[in-house]
mmCIF file of C-alpha atoms and ligand atoms in Angstrom:
data_model
loop_
_atom_site.group_PDB
_atom_site.id
_atom_site.type_symbol
_atom_site.label_atom_id
_atom_site.label_comp_id
_atom_site.label_asym_id
_atom_site.label_seq_id
_atom_site.Cartn_x
_atom_site.Cartn_y
_atom_site.Cartn_z
ATOM 1 C CA MET L 1 86.191 86.129 87.744
ATOM 2 C CA ILE L 2 85.954 90.137 87.808
ATOM 3 C CA ILE L 3 87.965 92.506 85.806
ATOM 4 C CA ILE L 4 87.675 95.381 83.799
ATOM 5 C CA ASN L 5 88.320 95.042 80.672
ATOM 6 C CA GLU L 6 87.706 98.978 79.142
ATOM 7 C CA ALA L 7 88.945 102.422 80.441
ATOM 8 C CA ASN L 8 88.650 105.149 78.785
ATOM 9 C CA PHE L 9 89.247 108.872 79.581
ATOM 10 C CA VAL L 10 86.038 110.633 78.991
ATOM 11 C CA LYS L 11 86.560 114.377 80.169
ATOM 12 C CA SER L 12 88.474 116.707 82.977
ATOM 13 C CA ALA L 13 86.057 119.982 84.381
ATOM 14 C CA GLU L 14 87.821 122.296 86.396
ATOM 15 C CA LYS L 15 83.793 123.271 87.661
ATOM 16 C CA ILE L 16 80.618 122.248 88.475
ATOM 17 C CA ASP L 17 78.799 123.059 85.271
ATOM 18 C CA GLN L 18 81.585 121.748 82.865
ATOM 19 C CA VAL L 19 80.682 118.505 84.693
ATOM 20 C CA LEU L 20 79.379 115.532 82.120
ATOM 21 C CA ALA L 21 75.514 114.341 82.506
ATOM 22 C CA GLU L 22 74.724 111.468 85.809
ATOM 23 C CA ASP L 23 74.393 109.246 82.898
ATOM 24 C CA CYS L 24 76.008 105.987 84.447
ATOM 25 C CA SER L 25 76.791 104.482 88.459
ATOM 26 C CA GLU L 26 80.370 106.753 89.239
ATOM 27 C CA ILE L 27 82.241 105.426 91.563
ATOM 28 C CA ALA L 28 84.314 108.535 93.156
ATOM 29 C CA PHE L 29 88.482 108.298 95.044
ATOM 30 C CA ILE L 30 88.361 110.008 97.999
ATOM 31 C CA GLY L 31 90.814 110.973 99.958
ATOM 32 C CA ARG L 32 93.914 112.985 100.827
ATOM 33 C CA SER L 33 96.185 114.602 98.961
ATOM 34 C CA ASN L 34 99.204 111.361 98.125
ATOM 35 C CA VAL L 35 96.908 108.894 99.479
ATOM 36 C CA GLY L 36 97.446 106.916 95.809
ATOM 37 C CA LYS L 37 93.535 108.322 94.167
ATOM 38 C CA SER L 38 95.182 108.600 91.111
ATOM 39 C CA SER L 39 97.100 105.327 91.056
ATOM 40 C CA ILE L 40 94.304 103.025 92.421
ATOM 41 C CA ILE L 41 92.256 103.641 88.725
ATOM 42 C CA ASN L 42 95.509 102.776 86.848
ATOM 43 C CA ALA L 43 95.861 100.028 88.947
ATOM 44 C CA LEU L 44 92.204 98.217 89.319
ATOM 45 C CA THR L 45 92.261 99.662 85.280
ATOM 46 C CA LYS L 46 95.794 97.971 84.573
ATOM 47 C CA ARG L 47 96.233 101.155 82.518
ATOM 48 C CA LYS L 48 99.894 102.511 83.871
ATOM 49 C CA ASN L 49 98.875 106.204 82.602
ATOM 50 C CA LEU L 50 95.493 107.152 82.698
ATOM 51 C CA ALA L 51 95.301 108.940 86.137
ATOM 52 C CA LYS L 52 98.180 111.391 86.223
ATOM 53 C CA SER L 53 99.422 110.234 89.668
ATOM 54 C CA SER L 54 102.419 112.238 91.205
ATOM 55 C CA SER L 55 104.793 112.099 94.220
ATOM 56 C CA THR L 56 104.124 116.114 94.771
ATOM 57 C CA PRO L 57 100.663 116.314 95.831
ATOM 58 C CA GLY L 58 97.876 118.482 94.435
ATOM 59 C CA LYS L 59 98.583 116.511 91.204
ATOM 60 C CA THR L 60 95.094 115.574 90.800
ATOM 61 C CA ARG L 61 93.205 119.507 90.144
ATOM 62 C CA LEU L 62 90.022 119.057 88.089
ATOM 63 C CA ILE L 63 86.627 116.184 88.728
ATOM 64 C CA ASN L 64 88.342 113.428 86.107
ATOM 65 C CA PHE L 65 86.331 110.605 84.836
ATOM 66 C CA PHE L 66 86.858 107.201 83.288
ATOM 67 C CA ASP L 67 84.666 105.542 80.996
ATOM 68 C CA ILE L 68 85.044 101.932 82.465
ATOM 69 C CA LYS L 69 82.980 98.354 81.266
ATOM 70 C CA PHE L 70 83.390 95.382 84.111
ATOM 71 C CA LYS L 71 83.868 92.002 83.123
ATOM 72 C CA LYS L 72 82.067 88.669 84.443
ATOM 73 C CA ASP L 73 80.978 85.200 82.357
ATOM 74 C CA GLU L 74 81.018 87.021 79.347
ATOM 75 C CA LYS L 75 78.424 90.090 80.573
ATOM 76 C CA ASN L 76 80.087 93.934 80.105
ATOM 77 C CA TYR L 77 78.641 95.323 82.745
ATOM 78 C CA SER L 78 79.235 100.213 82.502
ATOM 79 C CA ALA L 79 81.013 102.563 84.964
ATOM 80 C CA ARG L 80 82.471 105.044 85.655
ATOM 81 C CA LEU L 81 85.281 106.174 87.516
ATOM 82 C CA VAL L 82 85.961 109.716 88.849
ATOM 83 C CA ASP L 83 89.445 111.044 89.863
ATOM 84 C CA LEU L 84 88.789 113.814 92.162
ATOM 85 C CA PRO L 85 91.834 115.684 93.991
ATOM 86 C CA GLY L 86 93.247 115.705 97.330
ATOM 87 C CA PHE L 87 91.152 117.046 100.785
ATOM 88 C CA GLY L 88 93.928 118.891 102.624
ATOM 89 C CA TYR L 89 96.167 119.841 99.763
ATOM 90 C CA ALA L 90 97.843 123.315 101.925
ATOM 91 C CA ARG L 91 100.551 124.710 98.320
ATOM 92 C CA VAL L 92 98.031 126.871 96.609
ATOM 93 C CA SER L 93 96.564 130.170 98.023
ATOM 94 C CA LYS L 94 93.947 130.407 100.344
ATOM 95 C CA SER L 95 91.203 131.395 98.070
ATOM 96 C CA ILE L 96 92.021 129.315 95.338
ATOM 97 C CA LYS L 97 92.845 126.264 98.051
ATOM 98 C CA TYR L 98 88.690 127.302 99.135
ATOM 99 C CA GLU L 99 87.545 127.784 96.156
ATOM 100 C CA TRP L 100 89.038 123.745 94.938
ATOM 101 C CA GLN L 101 87.142 122.358 97.847
ATOM 102 C CA LYS L 102 84.047 124.380 97.470
ATOM 103 C CA THR L 103 83.662 122.737 94.466
ATOM 104 C CA LEU L 104 85.136 119.756 95.366
ATOM 105 C CA THR L 105 82.635 119.323 98.271
ATOM 106 C CA GLN L 106 79.375 120.459 96.322
ATOM 107 C CA PHE L 107 80.506 118.023 93.203
ATOM 108 C CA ILE L 108 80.279 115.228 96.274
ATOM 109 C CA LYS L 109 77.205 116.363 98.142
ATOM 110 C CA GLU L 110 74.924 117.029 94.794
ATOM 111 C CA ARG L 111 76.028 114.184 92.259
ATOM 112 C CA VAL L 112 73.611 111.215 92.696
ATOM 113 C CA SER L 113 75.056 109.357 90.290
ATOM 114 C CA ILE L 114 77.844 108.728 92.203
ATOM 115 C CA LYS L 115 77.260 104.994 93.746
ATOM 116 C CA LEU L 116 80.561 104.188 95.853
ATOM 117 C CA PHE L 117 82.764 106.632 97.152
ATOM 118 C CA VAL L 118 85.641 104.602 98.077
ATOM 119 C CA HIS L 119 87.758 106.488 100.995
ATOM 120 C CA LEU L 120 91.324 105.711 100.834
ATOM 121 C CA VAL L 121 93.824 106.187 103.540
ATOM 122 C CA ASP L 122 96.758 105.970 103.285
ATOM 123 C CA SER L 123 98.171 102.107 105.477
ATOM 124 C CA ARG L 124 101.031 104.326 107.578
ATOM 125 C CA HIS L 125 98.242 106.819 108.775
ATOM 126 C CA LEU L 126 95.392 105.616 110.297
ATOM 127 C CA ASP L 127 94.557 108.246 112.333
ATOM 128 C CA LEU L 128 95.107 111.556 111.106
ATOM 129 C CA LYS L 129 92.791 114.642 111.492
ATOM 130 C CA ILE L 130 91.386 114.745 108.213
ATOM 131 C CA ASP L 131 90.673 110.654 106.893
ATOM 132 C CA LYS L 132 88.077 110.872 110.660
ATOM 133 C CA GLU L 133 86.148 114.314 109.317
ATOM 134 C CA VAL L 134 86.161 112.754 105.625
ATOM 135 C CA SER L 135 84.645 109.926 106.994
ATOM 136 C CA ALA L 136 82.437 111.583 108.884
ATOM 137 C CA TYR L 137 81.132 114.355 105.954
ATOM 138 C CA LEU L 138 80.860 111.028 103.889
ATOM 139 C CA HIS L 139 78.432 108.931 106.030
ATOM 140 C CA ASP L 140 76.339 112.441 106.853
ATOM 141 C CA ILE L 141 75.966 113.323 103.089
ATOM 142 C CA ARG L 142 75.212 110.065 101.446
ATOM 143 C CA ARG L 143 72.217 108.634 99.913
ATOM 144 C CA ALA L 144 69.921 105.743 100.485
ATOM 145 C CA ASP L 145 71.260 104.074 97.155
ATOM 146 C CA GLN L 146 75.162 105.430 97.729
ATOM 147 C CA LYS L 147 77.259 102.811 99.842
ATOM 148 C CA ILE L 148 80.816 104.162 101.281
ATOM 149 C CA LEU L 149 84.193 101.176 100.449
ATOM 150 C CA VAL L 150 86.885 102.135 102.849
ATOM 151 C CA ILE L 151 90.434 101.423 101.554
ATOM 152 C CA PHE L 152 93.928 100.964 102.793
ATOM 153 C CA THR L 153 96.974 101.933 100.579
ATOM 154 C CA LYS L 154 100.354 101.735 99.893
ATOM 155 C CA SER L 155 100.279 98.135 101.193
ATOM 156 C CA ASP L 156 103.337 97.994 100.647
ATOM 157 C CA LYS L 157 104.813 100.310 102.463
ATOM 158 C CA LEU L 158 103.790 97.971 106.436
ATOM 159 C CA LYS L 159 106.443 95.852 107.631
ATOM 160 C CA GLN L 160 104.492 92.711 108.169
ATOM 161 C CA LYS L 161 103.288 93.023 112.164
ATOM 162 C CA ASP L 162 101.718 96.485 110.785
ATOM 163 C CA ILE L 163 99.662 94.493 108.375
ATOM 164 C CA SER L 164 98.703 91.758 111.180
ATOM 165 C CA LEU L 165 98.231 95.305 112.856
ATOM 166 C CA LEU L 166 95.757 96.647 111.241
ATOM 167 C CA LYS L 167 94.065 93.156 110.079
ATOM 168 C CA LYS L 168 93.343 92.743 114.067
ATOM 169 C CA ILE L 169 91.926 96.187 113.578
ATOM 170 C CA TYR L 170 89.884 96.037 110.811
ATOM 171 C CA PRO L 171 89.305 92.649 110.748
ATOM 172 C CA ASN L 172 86.669 93.399 107.116
ATOM 173 C CA SER L 173 89.637 96.208 105.886
ATOM 174 C CA LEU L 174 90.929 95.568 102.406
ATOM 175 C CA MET L 175 94.594 96.712 101.455
ATOM 176 C CA VAL L 176 95.615 97.357 98.747
ATOM 177 C CA SER L 177 99.407 98.353 96.849
ATOM 178 C CA SER L 178 99.014 100.215 93.384
ATOM 179 C CA LEU L 179 103.209 99.525 93.540
ATOM 180 C CA ASN L 180 102.575 95.759 93.652
ATOM 181 C CA GLY L 181 99.920 94.653 93.252
ATOM 182 C CA LYS L 182 98.438 93.052 95.684
ATOM 183 C CA GLY L 183 94.559 93.392 96.300
ATOM 184 C CA ILE L 184 93.637 94.795 93.710
ATOM 185 C CA GLN L 185 92.007 91.710 92.952
ATOM 186 C CA LYS L 186 89.713 92.326 95.600
ATOM 187 C CA ALA L 187 88.785 95.854 95.359
ATOM 188 C CA THR L 188 87.625 94.985 91.747
ATOM 189 C CA ASP L 189 85.329 92.282 93.050
ATOM 190 C CA GLU L 190 84.428 94.561 96.358
ATOM 191 C CA ILE L 191 84.025 97.857 93.751
ATOM 192 C CA PHE L 192 81.910 95.672 91.909
ATOM 193 C CA ASN L 193 79.688 93.901 94.118
ATOM 194 C CA ALA L 194 78.416 96.613 95.862
ATOM 195 C CA LEU L 195 77.861 98.406 92.340
ATOM 196 C CA PHE L 196 75.846 96.058 90.707
ATOM 197 C CA GLY L 197 75.001 93.737 93.941
ATOM 198 C CA LEU L 198 75.549 90.314 92.562
ATOM 199 C CA ASP L 199 76.976 87.278 94.349
ATOM 200 C CA ILE L 200 80.864 87.271 94.050
ATOM 201 C CA ASP L 201 82.217 83.210 92.299
HETATM 202 N N1 GTP J 1 104.755 102.718 97.457
HETATM 203 C C1 GTP J 1 103.875 102.748 97.023
HETATM 204 N N2 GTP J 1 103.760 103.700 96.613
HETATM 205 C C2 GTP J 1 102.232 104.577 95.971
HETATM 206 C C3 GTP J 1 101.314 103.306 96.139
HETATM 207 N N3 GTP J 1 99.522 104.198 95.280
HETATM 208 C C4 GTP J 1 100.765 105.821 94.898
HETATM 209 N N4 GTP J 1 101.443 105.274 95.647
HETATM 210 C C5 GTP J 1 102.723 106.557 94.876
HETATM 211 O O1 GTP J 1 102.272 108.626 95.411
HETATM 212 C C6 GTP J 1 102.822 109.189 95.287
HETATM 213 C C7 GTP J 1 100.502 109.780 94.864
HETATM 214 O O2 GTP J 1 99.744 108.538 94.460
HETATM 215 P P1 GTP J 1 98.811 109.621 94.131
HETATM 216 O O3 GTP J 1 98.172 108.074 93.178
HETATM 217 O O4 GTP J 1 99.150 110.600 92.911
HETATM 218 O O5 GTP J 1 97.826 110.196 94.972
HETATM 219 P P2 GTP J 1 96.719 111.019 94.227
HETATM 220 O O6 GTP J 1 96.229 110.810 95.747
HETATM 221 O O7 GTP J 1 96.134 110.850 93.546
HETATM 222 O O8 GTP J 1 97.040 112.698 94.576
HETATM 223 P P3 GTP J 1 95.988 113.867 94.658
HETATM 224 O O9 GTP J 1 96.357 114.056 93.139
HETATM 225 O O10 GTP J 1 97.195 115.492 95.081
HETATM 226 O O11 GTP J 1 95.055 114.330 95.583
HETATM 227 C C8 GTP J 1 103.138 108.666 93.696
HETATM 228 O O12 GTP J 1 104.668 109.221 93.766
HETATM 229 C C9 GTP J 1 102.502 107.266 93.695
HETATM 230 O O13 GTP J 1 103.421 106.509 93.166
HETATM 231 C C10 GTP J 1 101.171 102.606 96.566
HETATM 232 O O14 GTP J 1 100.957 101.996 96.414
HETATM 233 N N5 GTP J 1 102.415 102.199 97.074
HETATM 234 MG MG1 MG J 2 95.392 112.361 91.884
#
């Protein structure tokens, strides 16, 4: 079994020149505001308030770095989680929004230490324009050694028939609830595998 047995907040960066050195394999959580980026970081690390989450969209404004250790077969694997502000958050002034989106897209595009983009999509809203744009963008800018993993969030809000429908449309989909923990182990396994490319028991 793969677990994350250590997780520490390292730094918040407001500007590109404040970010950490690219000295570790990183997992960047991408998605629209309120989709559950900060919450899944807490669920994956089993630390309730490691990343700040809120029902008010736009909670995460900075680029937040968390150093973690995966443990598999008594061996540790270092990695870093990156919590990012949401795409599409509108309730700030136009100039702030523009600056933020610019910082965010520059970071995502230029950061070679990101080895995995986790694109979070609300399982209740599968066809949002913003998600299509994010997906197209990630596929466009990703380098050969960067992977993309789509995870559907908030599965606890779905009825069984909606879960079945989603599975029918996306047979290999990864669905999680950070609230009740469903799918979190599977997500941990897939993230580990994407980074370290080892077989999962
Ligand atoms: N029911 C349910 N609520 C969730 C789940 N994940 C997150 N939420 C709630 O959704 C809201 C937004 O969660 P966040 O994790 O702050 O979302 P975010 O994507 O980080 O949002 P920004 O930082 O604004 O971009 C909070 O009220 C969370 O409690 C989930 O799996 N199930
Ligand atoms: Mg957040």
